[in-house]
Coordinates of C-alpha atoms in Angstrom, one line a residue:
M288 CA 92.3 110.3 101.0
Y289 CA 92.6 109.9 97.2
R290 CA 92.9 106.3 97.3
L291 CA 89.7 106.0 99.0
L292 CA 87.9 108.3 96.8
S293 CA 89.5 106.3 93.7
W294 CA 87.9 103.2 95.3
L295 CA 84.8 104.7 94.9
I296 CA 84.8 104.8 91.3
F297 CA 86.0 101.1 91.3
A298 CA 82.7 100.1 93.4
S299 CA 80.9 100.9 90.1
L300 CA 81.8 97.6 89.0
C301 CA 79.5 96.0 91.7
L302 CA 76.6 94.1 90.5
A303 CA 73.0 95.6 90.5
L304 CA 71.0 94.1 93.1
G305 CA 67.6 94.5 91.6
S306 CA 65.9 91.0 91.0
G307 CA 63.2 89.2 89.5
N308 CA 59.8 90.1 90.9
A309 CA 60.4 94.2 90.6
A310 CA 58.4 96.0 87.8
T311 CA 60.5 96.2 84.7
S312 CA 60.9 100.0 84.8
V313 CA 62.4 100.0 88.2
A314 CA 64.9 97.2 87.4
A315 CA 66.1 99.0 84.0
L316 CA 66.1 102.6 86.0
L317 CA 68.4 100.4 88.5
S318 CA 70.8 99.1 86.1
E319 CA 71.4 102.4 84.4
A320 CA 71.8 104.3 87.5
E321 CA 74.5 101.7 88.7
G322 CA 76.2 102.0 85.3
V323 CA 76.5 105.8 85.2
R324 CA 76.7 106.8 88.9
S325 CA 80.5 107.6 88.9
S326 CA 80.7 108.8 85.3
D327 CA 77.8 111.1 84.6
P328 CA 76.8 112.7 88.0
E329 CA 73.8 114.7 86.6
R330 CA 72.3 111.7 84.7
F331 CA 72.7 109.8 87.9
Q332 CA 70.9 112.5 90.0
R333 CA 67.8 112.4 87.4
L334 CA 67.8 108.5 87.5
L335 CA 67.6 108.9 91.6
D336 CA 64.7 111.1 91.2
Q337 CA 62.8 108.8 88.9
L338 CA 63.8 105.8 91.1
Q339 CA 62.4 107.7 94.2
A340 CA 59.1 108.5 92.4
A341 CA 58.8 104.7 91.4
K342 CA 59.5 103.3 94.8
G343 CA 56.3 102.2 95.5
K344 CA 56.7 99.5 92.6
A345 CA 59.9 98.3 93.7
T346 CA 60.6 94.9 95.7
A347 CA 62.2 95.1 99.0
P348 CA 65.6 94.2 97.6
Q349 CA 65.0 97.2 94.9
R350 CA 64.2 99.3 97.8
D351 CA 67.3 98.6 99.4
Q352 CA 69.2 99.2 96.3
I353 CA 67.6 102.5 95.9
A354 CA 68.7 103.7 99.4
Y355 CA 72.3 102.3 98.8
L356 CA 72.4 104.5 95.6
H357 CA 71.3 107.6 97.6
A358 CA 73.7 107.2 100.2
Y359 CA 76.4 106.7 97.3
Q360 CA 75.5 110.1 95.9
Q361 CA 75.7 111.6 99.6
S362 CA 79.0 110.1 99.9
Y363 CA 80.2 111.5 96.3
V364 CA 79.3 114.7 97.2
G365 CA 80.9 114.7 100.6
N366 CA 77.8 114.7 102.9
Y367 CA 79.1 111.9 105.1
D368 CA 77.0 113.1 108.0
V369 CA 74.1 111.9 105.8
A370 CA 75.6 109.0 104.2
I371 CA 77.1 107.0 107.0
P372 CA 73.7 106.6 109.2
A373 CA 72.1 105.6 106.0
L374 CA 74.8 102.8 105.0
R375 CA 74.5 101.6 108.7
R376 CA 70.8 101.1 108.5
L377 CA 71.5 99.1 105.1
A378 CA 74.6 97.1 106.7
N379 CA 72.4 95.9 109.6
G380 CA 69.1 95.4 108.1
A381 CA 69.2 95.2 104.3
S382 CA 67.2 92.1 102.8
T383 CA 70.2 90.8 101.0
L384 CA 73.7 89.9 102.0
E385 CA 75.1 91.7 98.8
T386 CA 73.7 95.1 99.8
R387 CA 74.9 94.5 103.4
F388 CA 78.2 94.0 102.2
R389 CA 78.2 96.9 99.7
A390 CA 77.1 99.1 102.3
G391 CA 79.5 98.4 104.9
A392 CA 82.3 98.5 102.5
L393 CA 81.1 101.9 101.5
M394 CA 80.8 102.9 105.1
V395 CA 84.4 102.1 105.5
N396 CA 85.3 104.5 103.1
G397 CA 83.1 107.3 104.4
Y398 CA 84.9 106.4 108.1
A399 CA 88.4 106.7 106.6
V400 CA 87.6 109.9 104.6
T401 CA 86.3 111.3 107.8
R402 CA 89.3 110.3 109.5
Q403 CA 87.1 108.2 111.9
F404 CA 89.8 105.2 111.5
A405 CA 88.8 103.4 114.6
E406 CA 85.2 103.1 113.6
G407 CA 86.2 102.4 110.1
L408 CA 88.3 99.4 111.2
R409 CA 85.4 98.0 113.3
Q410 CA 83.3 98.4 110.4
L411 CA 85.9 96.7 108.2
E412 CA 86.0 93.6 110.5
Q413 CA 82.0 93.4 110.4
T414 CA 82.1 93.6 106.5
L415 CA 84.9 91.2 105.8
E416 CA 83.1 88.6 107.9
L417 CA 80.4 88.3 105.1
A418 CA 83.0 88.3 102.3
E419 CA 83.1 84.4 102.2
R420 CA 79.4 84.1 102.1
V421 CA 79.4 86.6 99.1
K422 CA 79.0 84.6 95.7
D423 CA 79.7 87.5 93.6
P424 CA 83.5 87.4 93.1
E425 CA 83.6 91.1 91.8
L426 CA 81.6 92.2 94.6
R427 CA 84.3 90.1 97.1
Q428 CA 87.2 91.7 95.3
H429 CA 85.5 95.0 95.9
G430 CA 85.6 94.2 99.6
F431 CA 89.2 93.1 99.6
G432 CA 90.2 96.3 97.9
V433 CA 88.4 98.5 100.5
A434 CA 90.5 96.5 103.0
A435 CA 93.9 97.1 101.2
V436 CA 93.1 100.6 101.1
M437 CA 92.5 101.2 105.0
Y438 CA 95.1 99.1 105.9
N439 CA 97.5 100.8 103.5
E440 CA 96.2 104.1 104.9
I441 CA 96.8 103.4 108.5
G442 CA 100.4 102.1 107.7
E443 CA 99.7 98.4 108.2
Y444 CA 101.4 97.6 104.8
R445 CA 101.9 93.8 105.5
L446 CA 98.0 93.4 105.9
G447 CA 97.2 96.0 102.6
L448 CA 99.6 93.9 100.8
Q449 CA 97.7 90.6 102.0
Y450 CA 94.4 91.9 100.5
A451 CA 95.6 93.4 97.2
E452 CA 97.2 90.0 96.5
R453 CA 94.0 88.3 97.3
I454 CA 92.2 90.1 94.3
L455 CA 95.3 89.7 92.1
A456 CA 95.3 85.8 92.8
G457 CA 92.0 85.5 91.0
P458 CA 90.4 86.1 87.9
V459 CA 90.5 90.0 87.8
H460 CA 90.4 92.3 84.6
G461 CA 90.2 96.1 83.7
R462 CA 90.0 98.6 86.5
A463 CA 90.0 96.1 89.3
R464 CA 93.2 95.1 88.3
C465 CA 94.5 98.6 87.7
F466 CA 93.5 99.6 91.5
A467 CA 94.8 96.2 93.0
G468 CA 98.2 96.7 91.0
Q469 CA 98.6 100.2 92.6
Y470 CA 97.7 98.9 96.1
R471 CA 100.2 96.2 95.8
V472 CA 103.0 98.4 94.6
E473 CA 102.5 101.0 97.3
A474 CA 102.3 98.6 100.1
L475 CA 105.8 96.8 98.6
W476 CA 107.3 100.2 98.3
R477 CA 106.7 101.0 101.8
L478 CA 107.8 97.6 103.2
K479 CA 111.0 98.2 101.1
R480 CA 110.4 95.0 99.3
L481 CA 109.7 96.5 96.1
P482 CA 112.1 94.3 93.4
D483 CA 115.1 96.4 92.0
D484 CA 113.9 95.9 88.6
D485 CA 111.0 98.0 87.1
A486 CA 108.8 95.3 85.3
L487 CA 106.2 95.0 88.3
V488 CA 105.8 98.7 88.3
R489 CA 105.8 99.1 84.8
G490 CA 103.1 96.3 84.1
A491 CA 100.7 98.0 86.8
I492 CA 101.2 101.2 84.9
Q493 CA 100.2 99.7 81.7
N494 CA 97.4 98.1 83.2
C495 CA 95.7 101.4 84.4
V496 CA 96.9 103.5 80.8
S497 CA 94.8 100.7 78.9
E498 CA 92.1 101.5 81.1
N499 CA 92.4 105.2 80.8
E500 CA 93.0 105.4 84.7
A501 CA 95.4 108.4 84.5
V502 CA 95.1 109.3 88.2
I503 CA 96.2 105.6 89.3
A504 CA 98.8 105.2 86.4
N505 CA 100.5 108.5 87.7
L506 CA 100.4 107.6 91.3
L507 CA 102.4 104.5 90.1
R508 CA 104.8 106.7 88.2
G509 CA 105.5 108.7 91.1
T510 CA 106.5 105.5 93.5
L511 CA 108.6 104.5 90.2
A512 CA 110.4 108.1 90.3
R513 CA 111.3 107.5 94.2
K514 CA 112.5 104.2 93.4
W515 CA 114.8 105.7 90.8
A516 CA 115.9 108.4 92.9
E517 CA 117.0 106.0 95.6
Q518 CA 119.0 104.3 93.2
G519 CA 120.8 107.4 92.1
Q520 CA 118.6 108.0 89.0
G521 CA 117.5 111.6 89.6
D522 CA 117.7 112.7 86.0
K523 CA 115.4 109.9 84.8
A524 CA 112.9 110.2 87.5
I525 CA 112.7 114.1 86.6
A526 CA 112.1 113.3 83.0
L527 CA 109.6 110.7 83.8
L528 CA 107.7 113.1 85.8
D529 CA 108.1 116.0 83.5
D530 CA 107.2 114.0 80.3
H531 CA 103.7 113.2 82.2
L532 CA 103.3 116.6 84.0
P533 CA 100.6 118.0 81.5
E534 CA 98.8 114.4 81.9
V535 CA 98.8 114.9 85.7
E536 CA 97.5 118.5 85.3
S537 CA 94.7 117.7 83.0
T538 CA 93.2 115.3 85.8
R539 CA 92.7 118.3 87.8
Y540 CA 93.1 116.0 90.8
A541 CA 94.7 118.5 93.2
R542 CA 96.0 116.0 95.4
L543 CA 98.0 114.1 92.5
I544 CA 99.0 117.4 90.9
G545 CA 100.4 118.4 94.5
E546 CA 102.2 115.3 95.0
V547 CA 104.0 115.3 91.6
H548 CA 105.0 118.8 92.0
S549 CA 106.4 118.4 95.6
L550 CA 108.1 115.2 94.2
L551 CA 109.8 117.0 91.4
A552 CA 110.7 120.2 93.9
E553 CA 112.8 117.4 95.9
L554 CA 114.4 115.9 92.9
F555 CA 115.4 119.3 91.7
L556 CA 116.6 120.4 94.8
A557 CA 118.9 117.2 95.0
K558 CA 120.3 118.0 91.6
G559 CA 121.2 121.8 92.6
D560 CA 118.5 123.2 90.4
L561 CA 117.1 126.2 92.9
A562 CA 114.8 127.7 90.5
E563 CA 112.9 124.7 89.3
A564 CA 112.6 123.2 92.9
D565 CA 111.5 126.6 94.0
L566 CA 108.7 126.4 91.0
H567 CA 107.5 123.2 91.4
A568 CA 107.6 123.6 95.6
R569 CA 105.2 126.5 95.2
A570 CA 103.2 124.8 92.8
A571 CA 102.7 121.9 95.5
I572 CA 101.6 124.4 98.2
G573 CA 99.2 125.9 96.2
H574 CA 97.3 122.7 96.3
G575 CA 97.9 122.1 100.1
P576 CA 94.1 122.3 101.1
S577 CA 93.6 119.4 99.1
M578 CA 96.3 117.5 100.8
P579 CA 96.4 118.5 104.4
H580 CA 98.6 116.2 106.9
S581 CA 100.4 114.8 104.1
Q582 CA 104.1 114.1 103.5
P583 CA 104.2 115.8 100.0
L584 CA 103.0 119.2 101.8
V585 CA 105.9 118.6 104.3
A586 CA 108.4 118.0 101.5
A587 CA 107.4 121.3 99.9
Y588 CA 107.9 123.5 102.7
K589 CA 110.9 121.9 103.6
T590 CA 112.2 122.4 100.1
L591 CA 111.3 126.1 100.1
Y592 CA 113.3 126.5 103.4
E593 CA 116.2 124.5 101.9
I594 CA 116.3 126.9 98.9
A595 CA 116.0 130.0 101.2
N596 CA 118.9 128.8 103.4
R597 CA 121.1 128.2 100.5
R598 CA 120.3 131.5 99.1
G599 CA 121.4 133.2 102.5
N600 CA 117.8 134.3 102.8
A601 CA 117.4 134.0 106.7
S602 CA 114.1 135.6 107.0
D603 CA 112.6 133.5 104.4
A604 CA 114.3 130.6 105.7
L605 CA 113.0 131.0 109.3
G606 CA 109.4 131.4 107.9
Y607 CA 109.5 128.3 105.6
Y608 CA 111.0 126.5 108.5
R609 CA 108.2 127.5 111.0
R610 CA 105.6 126.4 108.1
Y611 CA 107.5 123.0 107.6
A612 CA 107.6 122.6 111.2
E613 CA 103.9 122.9 111.6
A614 CA 103.0 120.5 108.5
D615 CA 105.7 118.2 109.8
R616 CA 104.0 118.0 113.2
A617 CA 100.4 117.8 111.6
Y618 CA 101.6 114.9 109.6
L619 CA 103.2 112.8 112.1
N620 CA 100.4 113.4 114.7
D621 CA 97.8 112.0 112.0
V622 CA 100.0 109.0 111.3
K623 CA 100.0 108.4 115.2
T624 CA 96.4 108.6 115.5
R625 CA 96.0 106.2 112.5
E626 CA 98.5 103.9 114.5
L627 CA 96.5 104.2 117.7
A628 CA 93.3 103.7 116.1
Y629 CA 94.7 100.1 114.8
Q630 CA 96.0 99.2 118.1
F631 CA 92.8 100.3 119.9
V632 CA 90.5 98.1 117.9
R633 CA 93.1 95.4 117.9
Q634 CA 93.0 95.1 121.6
E635 CA 89.2 95.9 121.4
T636 CA 88.8 92.7 119.4
A637 CA 90.7 90.6 121.8
Q638 CA 88.6 91.9 124.6
K639 CA 85.6 90.7 122.8
T640 CA 87.4 87.3 122.1
Q641 CA 88.0 87.1 125.7
Q642 CA 84.5 88.0 126.5
I643 CA 83.1 85.2 124.3
E644 CA 85.3 82.7 125.9
L645 CA 83.9 83.4 129.3
L646 CA 80.7 83.4 128.0
N647 CA 81.6 79.6 126.6
R648 CA 82.8 78.6 130.4
Q649 CA 79.7 80.1 131.9
N650 CA 77.7 78.0 129.4
Q651 CA 79.9 75.1 130.2
V652 CA 79.0 75.7 133.9
L653 CA 75.5 76.0 133.4
Q654 CA 75.2 72.8 131.3
L655 CA 77.1 71.1 134.1
Q656 CA 74.6 72.0 136.6
Q657 CA 71.7 71.2 134.1
R658 CA 73.2 67.5 134.2
V659 CA 73.6 67.5 137.7
A660 CA 70.2 68.3 138.1
K661 CA 68.7 65.8 135.4
Q662 CA 70.9 63.2 137.4
N663 CA 69.6 64.1 140.8
A664 CA 66.2 63.6 139.3
Q665 CA 66.6 60.1 137.9
N666 CA 68.5 58.6 140.6
T667 CA 67.8 59.9 144.3
R668 CA 70.6 57.5 145.6
L669 CA 73.1 60.3 144.2
V670 CA 71.6 63.4 145.8
V671 CA 74.5 63.8 148.2
L672 CA 77.4 63.2 145.8
L673 CA 75.6 65.5 143.2
L674 CA 75.2 68.2 146.0
L675 CA 78.9 67.9 146.7
L676 CA 79.5 68.2 143.1
V677 CA 77.6 71.4 142.9
V678 CA 79.2 73.0 145.9
A679 CA 82.6 72.1 144.2
V680 CA 81.6 73.9 140.8
L681 CA 80.3 76.8 142.8
G682 CA 83.2 77.0 144.8
Y683 CA 85.5 76.7 141.9
W684 CA 83.5 79.2 140.0
A685 CA 83.7 81.8 142.8
Y686 CA 87.5 81.1 142.9
W687 CA 87.8 81.6 139.2
I688 CA 85.8 84.8 139.2
R689 CA 88.1 86.2 142.0
R690 CA 91.0 85.4 140.2
R691 CA 89.3 86.7 136.9
Q692 CA 88.8 90.2 138.5
Q693 CA 92.4 90.3 139.8
S694 CA 93.3 89.6 136.3
L695 CA 91.1 92.2 134.6
R696 CA 92.1 94.8 137.4
R697 CA 96.0 93.9 136.4
F698 CA 94.9 94.1 132.7
A699 CA 93.4 97.7 133.5
E700 CA 96.4 99.1 135.0
T701 CA 99.2 97.5 133.0
D702 CA 100.3 97.7 129.4
A703 CA 99.9 94.3 128.2
L704 CA 103.1 94.0 126.2
T705 CA 105.5 95.8 128.4
E706 CA 104.0 94.7 132.0
V707 CA 104.6 98.4 133.1
S708 CA 102.0 100.9 134.0
N709 CA 99.7 101.9 131.1
R710 CA 99.3 105.5 130.6
H711 CA 95.9 106.0 132.7
H712 CA 97.3 104.2 135.7
F713 CA 100.6 106.0 135.4
T714 CA 98.7 109.3 135.3
Q715 CA 96.4 108.4 138.6
C716 CA 99.7 107.3 140.3
A717 CA 101.6 110.5 139.4
E718 CA 99.2 112.8 140.5
Q719 CA 98.8 111.2 143.8
V720 CA 102.4 111.3 144.2
L721 CA 102.9 114.7 143.3
A722 CA 100.2 116.2 145.5
Q723 CA 101.6 114.5 148.3
C724 CA 105.2 116.0 147.2
A725 CA 103.3 119.5 147.0
K726 CA 101.8 118.9 150.5
N727 CA 105.3 117.9 151.9
R728 CA 107.3 120.5 150.2
E729 CA 109.4 117.4 148.5
Q730 CA 111.2 117.3 145.2
A731 CA 110.3 115.4 142.3
A732 CA 111.1 115.0 138.7
L733 CA 109.8 113.4 135.5
V734 CA 111.7 111.8 132.9
M735 CA 110.2 111.0 129.2
F736 CA 111.9 109.4 126.6
D737 CA 111.1 108.2 123.2
L738 CA 112.8 105.5 121.0
D739 CA 114.5 106.8 117.9
R740 CA 113.4 105.3 114.8
F741 CA 111.5 103.0 116.3
K742 CA 108.9 102.8 113.1
E743 CA 112.2 101.7 110.8
I744 CA 112.7 98.9 113.3
N745 CA 109.0 97.8 112.8
D746 CA 108.9 98.5 108.9
T747 CA 112.3 96.5 108.6
Y748 CA 112.5 93.7 110.8
G749 CA 108.6 93.4 111.6
H750 CA 106.2 94.0 114.6
A751 CA 107.4 91.0 116.2
T752 CA 110.9 92.4 116.7
G753 CA 109.4 96.0 117.5
D754 CA 107.3 94.2 120.2
W755 CA 110.6 92.3 121.5
V756 CA 112.4 95.7 121.8
L757 CA 109.5 97.3 123.7
R758 CA 109.8 94.5 126.3
E759 CA 113.7 94.6 126.5
V760 CA 113.6 98.5 127.2
A761 CA 110.9 98.0 129.8
E762 CA 113.0 95.5 131.5
N763 CA 116.2 97.5 131.4
C764 CA 114.3 100.6 132.7
R765 CA 112.9 98.7 135.9
G766 CA 116.2 98.5 137.2
F767 CA 116.3 102.1 137.7
C768 CA 112.9 102.5 139.5
R769 CA 113.0 102.4 143.2
A770 CA 109.8 101.0 145.4
I771 CA 108.7 104.8 145.6
D772 CA 108.9 105.7 141.8
Y773 CA 106.8 104.9 138.9
I774 CA 107.4 103.7 135.2
G775 CA 104.9 103.9 132.6
R776 CA 104.5 103.4 129.0
L777 CA 102.5 106.6 127.5
G778 CA 101.7 105.0 124.1
G779 CA 103.6 103.6 121.1
E780 CA 107.2 103.9 122.0
E781 CA 107.2 106.4 124.6
F782 CA 108.1 105.7 128.2
A783 CA 108.0 107.9 131.3
F784 CA 109.5 107.8 135.0
L785 CA 108.3 109.6 138.2
L786 CA 111.1 110.0 140.6
R787 CA 110.2 111.0 143.9
G788 CA 112.8 112.9 146.0
C789 CA 115.0 113.6 143.0
D790 CA 115.9 117.1 141.9
L791 CA 116.8 117.9 138.2
A792 CA 120.4 117.1 138.3
A793 CA 119.8 113.7 139.6
A794 CA 117.1 112.9 137.3
T795 CA 119.3 114.0 134.5
R796 CA 122.0 111.7 135.7
L797 CA 119.5 108.8 135.9
A798 CA 118.2 109.7 132.6
E799 CA 121.8 109.5 130.9
D800 CA 122.2 106.2 132.7
C801 CA 119.3 104.8 131.2
R802 CA 120.2 106.1 127.7
L803 CA 123.4 104.5 128.0
R804 CA 121.9 101.3 129.1
L805 CA 119.5 101.2 126.2
T806 CA 122.2 101.6 123.6
R807 CA 123.9 98.5 125.0
I808 CA 120.9 96.2 124.6
D809 CA 122.1 93.0 122.9
T810 CA 119.7 92.5 120.0
R811 CA 120.8 89.5 118.7
P812 CA 118.2 87.3 120.7
S813 CA 115.6 88.9 118.3
G814 CA 117.1 87.3 115.3
H815 CA 118.6 90.6 114.1
T816 CA 121.6 93.1 114.8
F817 CA 120.9 96.9 115.3
T818 CA 121.2 99.5 117.9
V819 CA 118.5 100.6 120.0
T820 CA 118.5 104.2 121.1
A821 CA 116.4 106.9 122.6
S822 CA 116.1 110.4 123.2
F823 CA 115.2 112.0 126.6
G824 CA 113.3 115.0 128.3
V825 CA 113.6 115.9 131.9
S826 CA 111.6 118.1 134.0
A827 CA 111.5 119.0 137.9
T828 CA 109.1 120.3 140.0
A829 CA 111.7 123.1 141.2
S830 CA 111.2 124.7 137.7
S831 CA 107.8 123.4 136.6
G832 CA 105.8 122.9 139.7
Y833 CA 103.7 119.9 140.9
G834 CA 101.3 119.9 138.2
L835 CA 101.6 116.5 136.2
D836 CA 100.6 118.2 132.8
V837 CA 103.2 120.9 132.8
L838 CA 105.9 118.6 134.0
I839 CA 104.9 116.4 131.0
S840 CA 104.7 119.3 128.8
H841 CA 108.0 120.7 129.8
A842 CA 109.7 117.1 129.5
D843 CA 107.9 116.9 126.2
R844 CA 109.6 119.9 124.5
M845 CA 112.9 118.6 126.0
L846 CA 112.6 115.3 124.2
Y847 CA 111.5 116.6 121.0
R848 CA 114.8 119.2 121.2
A849 CA 116.9 116.1 121.9
K850 CA 115.4 114.6 118.8
R851 CA 115.9 117.5 116.9
E852 CA 119.5 118.0 117.9
G853 CA 120.5 114.6 116.9
R854 CA 118.4 111.9 119.0
N855 CA 120.2 109.8 121.5
Q856 CA 120.4 112.7 124.0
V857 CA 119.3 113.8 127.0
R858 CA 117.8 117.4 127.4
A859 CA 116.7 119.0 130.8
F860 CA 114.2 121.9 131.2
T861 CA 115.1 125.0 133.0
M862 CA 113.4 128.4 133.6
D863 CA 116.8 130.5 133.0
L864 CA 116.7 130.3 129.2
P865 CA 114.0 131.6 126.8
L866 CA 111.0 129.7 126.2
F867 CA 111.5 129.7 122.4
D868 CA 114.9 129.5 120.6
T869 CA 116.0 128.9 117.0
P870 CA 116.3 125.0 116.5
R871 CA 119.5 123.8 114.9
V872 CA 118.7 121.5 112.2
D873 CA 120.5 118.6 110.6
E874 CA 119.8 115.8 108.0
A875 CA 118.6 113.4 111.1
A876 CA 116.8 116.0 112.9
A877 CA 114.8 117.0 109.9
E878 CA 112.8 113.7 110.1
E879 CA 111.8 114.5 113.1
V880 CA 108.7 117.0 114.5
P881 CA 110.7 119.9 115.8
R882 CA 109.4 121.7 119.0
S883 CA 111.0 124.8 120.5
A884 CA 111.8 124.9 124.1
A885 CA 114.5 126.3 126.3
A886 CA 116.9 123.5 128.1
V887 CA 120.1 122.6 129.4
G888 CA 121.3 118.7 129.6
S889 CA 123.9 116.1 128.6
S890 CA 124.1 114.5 125.4
A891 CA 125.3 111.4 124.2
P892 CA 129.0 111.2 123.3

């Protein structure tokens, strides 16, 4: 989370919030503490002690500022279990809008560092609601910077780019321009929209160099090196990183050092220099504890695996491959966690909006009833008419409530995008069906599939195209379901069928038919032309039993085996092969999470 920690340093640019009626000594201490809190931790701690002793002389805004600085100090040393509750109290009850805004922004950083992304996104939403009311432009830019960091961290790079450009659109100087430039370059790189020329990246690097921000400058150099490597200028990329490696090492920032060594290892491996690649990969792994769940750690283990493989050392290759697989799985799980947090909070926000609309309608009905009562008091000749109107309104309200209850029930059971069962409803129905099948000794099978390279579709063509693909896939899959079968969206781009009365062979044939149908989806109505493929895993009660968890687990292993062996395939689980086997690795499969399992099945032609 180096970007979030770096933004904590930028927070020192915000204004001191102490104001006029406080004792001069308290105001002076606060001003000095604000100035040194990121550059001189020991001096900052002594000033905090003095401020605590002088707290009785402070005004209410100054006491809030002292509380904020204490929370900042706890965040700086990593005591987020202490810092976050303190910041929450300030965000909800501080005497000034500025302090509430600062506390909310710092709390977002704390949630992100502790990987509580859903809570962080909720707090970010509340904090940004205050931004337009904050008069200090630097403080407002700080809030936008926190938003850019958070959205980049969860993979919503379009939103991250939007907030970075909001900072750069106004008058911004010094370290703020350096940080915002890095957020913009990162988002453009991830969105594959970085210009072919190097002017934008070099300008951002120069802004950071002029502010002595070595960490951010070298993060930008890493992006520039990756850009050159993709353009076939590997030697130029190596030279850039190698020239600045002493500067990177001098920062003592383990996360940055590990990333640079990992990138150098990849570049030297591509060049065929196995000795240098091995040296840098091991240096990157040495900083692994500072960058868990990260792509650089995955790349470092993959490099060592490739080196051992090329050297013909099968034992070392297997060991490094296992570590690579574990790191890759942890990284992808972390990515999915962040994406799901964003989706969950977005749905939560939509539900709140619906609730507000419902309350507004209820208020409208109450206002109507009040007007009817007032008219009834003023004109007794309209009593009958008013009573009929009230009855009509109440009848309509009862009818509307009933329809609303039906809608909410459907919403609770159905995935809003694809209109198939959501995971919870699918699980409930599947467990009931499996219990009946077990009682009647009836066969059943489970088919799981995951769309291949779906994130690339989202990143390349946009989330609207990704949503279109999910709807088309769900519509095509409905044709395979009988009235006694169930289809559900388990999450993201992952779906499942429960087929009653089907054995493993029949389910595998159905999965193969479904795979072929998906490849024939005409994507031109989306505005783009590409191919939709999926990888399938199949399990059946004959070999996996009637427990839904076991069926899902076995099908999931087969799905990931299909991914590992080239994607766009069907793999079926049986008990006549070993539980673990040595996976076959190719360039396409290396990008997915490998999972070991024994399987048989059909594959794409």
